[in-house]
Amino acid sequence: MNEDRPLTRLDMLRFARRVVEHQAARQLALMDRWIADEERREADRQRRTGARQAAEWAVERGLNGRSAVYVHVGGCTGAGGGRAKGVGREQAVRALTEEGVPACPLCRPDTALGILE
């Protein structure tokens, strides 16, 4: 700008617009980062959920991590969170019949597998 003349109202309005434009661009960039972070978290959540739901059957371990507590149908809400491990049909049948692991009373995998007590 020419320093010889005073700023006009139009000059000040244009300056104010540039300031607002700059602030808006910074805020949009921040929002874009937040959105990208949340999309990444959601993709991780979906991947973990998909991995848990992929197993048709699950064997829940006790707090000691060694002894089996229950056999579950995959996705049972009663399964012990991180203590339930996805297994195949044969392993679930073996756990119920040969190893004597009880069936979950909520999801009844013995009924779903055709094994009635």
Coordinates of C-alpha atoms in Angstrom, one line a residue, residues 5-105:
R5 CA -2.4 8.3 1.8
P6 CA -4.5 7.3 4.8
L7 CA -6.3 3.9 4.8
T8 CA -9.8 4.0 3.5
R9 CA -12.7 2.1 4.8
L10 CA -12.4 -0.2 1.8
D11 CA -8.8 -0.9 2.6
M12 CA -9.7 -1.8 6.1
L13 CA -12.5 -4.0 5.0
R14 CA -10.2 -5.9 2.6
F15 CA -7.6 -6.3 5.3
A16 CA -10.3 -7.6 7.7
R17 CA -11.4 -10.1 5.0
R18 CA -7.9 -11.4 4.6
V19 CA -7.6 -11.9 8.4
V20 CA -10.9 -13.8 8.5
E21 CA -9.9 -15.8 5.5
H22 CA -6.6 -16.8 7.1
Q23 CA -8.3 -17.7 10.4
A24 CA -10.9 -19.7 8.6
A25 CA -8.3 -21.6 6.6
R26 CA -6.4 -22.5 9.9
Q27 CA -9.6 -23.6 11.6
L28 CA -10.6 -25.7 8.5
A29 CA -7.2 -27.4 8.5
L30 CA -7.6 -28.2 12.2
M31 CA -11.1 -29.6 11.6
D32 CA -9.7 -31.7 8.7
R33 CA -7.0 -33.1 11.0
W34 CA -9.7 -34.0 13.6
I35 CA -11.8 -35.7 11.0
A36 CA -8.9 -37.7 9.6
D37 CA -8.0 -38.8 13.2
E38 CA -11.5 -39.8 13.9
E39 CA -11.8 -41.7 10.6
R40 CA -8.6 -43.5 11.5
R41 CA -9.9 -44.4 14.9
E42 CA -13.2 -45.6 13.4
A43 CA -11.4 -47.8 10.8
D44 CA -9.4 -49.3 13.6
R45 CA -12.6 -49.9 15.6
Q46 CA -14.3 -51.5 12.6
R47 CA -11.3 -53.7 11.9
R48 CA -11.2 -54.9 15.5
T49 CA -14.9 -55.5 15.5
G50 CA -14.7 -57.4 12.2
A51 CA -12.0 -59.6 13.5
R52 CA -14.0 -60.4 16.6
Q53 CA -17.1 -61.1 14.6
A54 CA -15.2 -63.3 12.0
A55 CA -15.0 -66.2 14.5
E56 CA -18.1 -68.3 14.6
W57 CA -17.3 -69.7 18.0
A58 CA -15.2 -68.6 21.0
V59 CA -13.7 -70.1 24.1
E60 CA -13.5 -67.8 27.1
R61 CA -10.5 -68.3 29.3
G62 CA -10.5 -67.6 33.1
L63 CA -8.6 -64.8 34.8
N64 CA -5.5 -67.1 35.0
G65 CA -5.5 -67.3 31.2
R66 CA -5.2 -71.1 31.1
S67 CA -8.5 -72.7 32.1
A68 CA -11.5 -72.5 29.8
V69 CA -14.6 -71.1 31.4
Y70 CA -17.2 -71.2 28.6
V71 CA -17.7 -71.9 24.9
H72 CA -19.6 -69.1 23.2
V73 CA -21.3 -68.5 19.8
G74 CA -19.1 -65.8 18.1
G75 CA -20.2 -62.3 19.0
C76 CA -21.9 -63.3 22.3
T77 CA -22.2 -60.3 24.6
G78 CA -21.5 -62.5 27.6
A79 CA -18.0 -63.4 26.3
G80 CA -15.3 -62.2 28.6
G81 CA -14.0 -59.3 26.4
G82 CA -10.3 -59.9 25.7
R83 CA -10.4 -63.3 27.4
A84 CA -12.4 -64.9 24.6
K85 CA -10.5 -66.4 21.7
G86 CA -12.1 -67.3 18.3
V87 CA -12.0 -71.0 17.5
G88 CA -13.3 -73.2 14.7
R89 CA -16.3 -75.4 14.8
E90 CA -14.2 -78.5 15.5
Q91 CA -12.4 -76.9 18.4
A92 CA -15.7 -75.7 19.9
V93 CA -17.3 -79.2 19.6
R94 CA -14.1 -80.8 21.2
A95 CA -14.2 -78.2 24.1
L96 CA -17.8 -79.0 24.8
T97 CA -17.7 -82.8 24.4
E98 CA -14.2 -84.0 25.3
E99 CA -12.8 -81.2 27.5
G100 CA -16.0 -80.6 29.5
V101 CA -16.0 -76.9 29.0
P102 CA -19.6 -75.7 29.8
A103 CA -21.7 -73.9 27.2
C104 CA -22.5 -70.2 27.8
P105 CA -26.0 -70.0 29.3

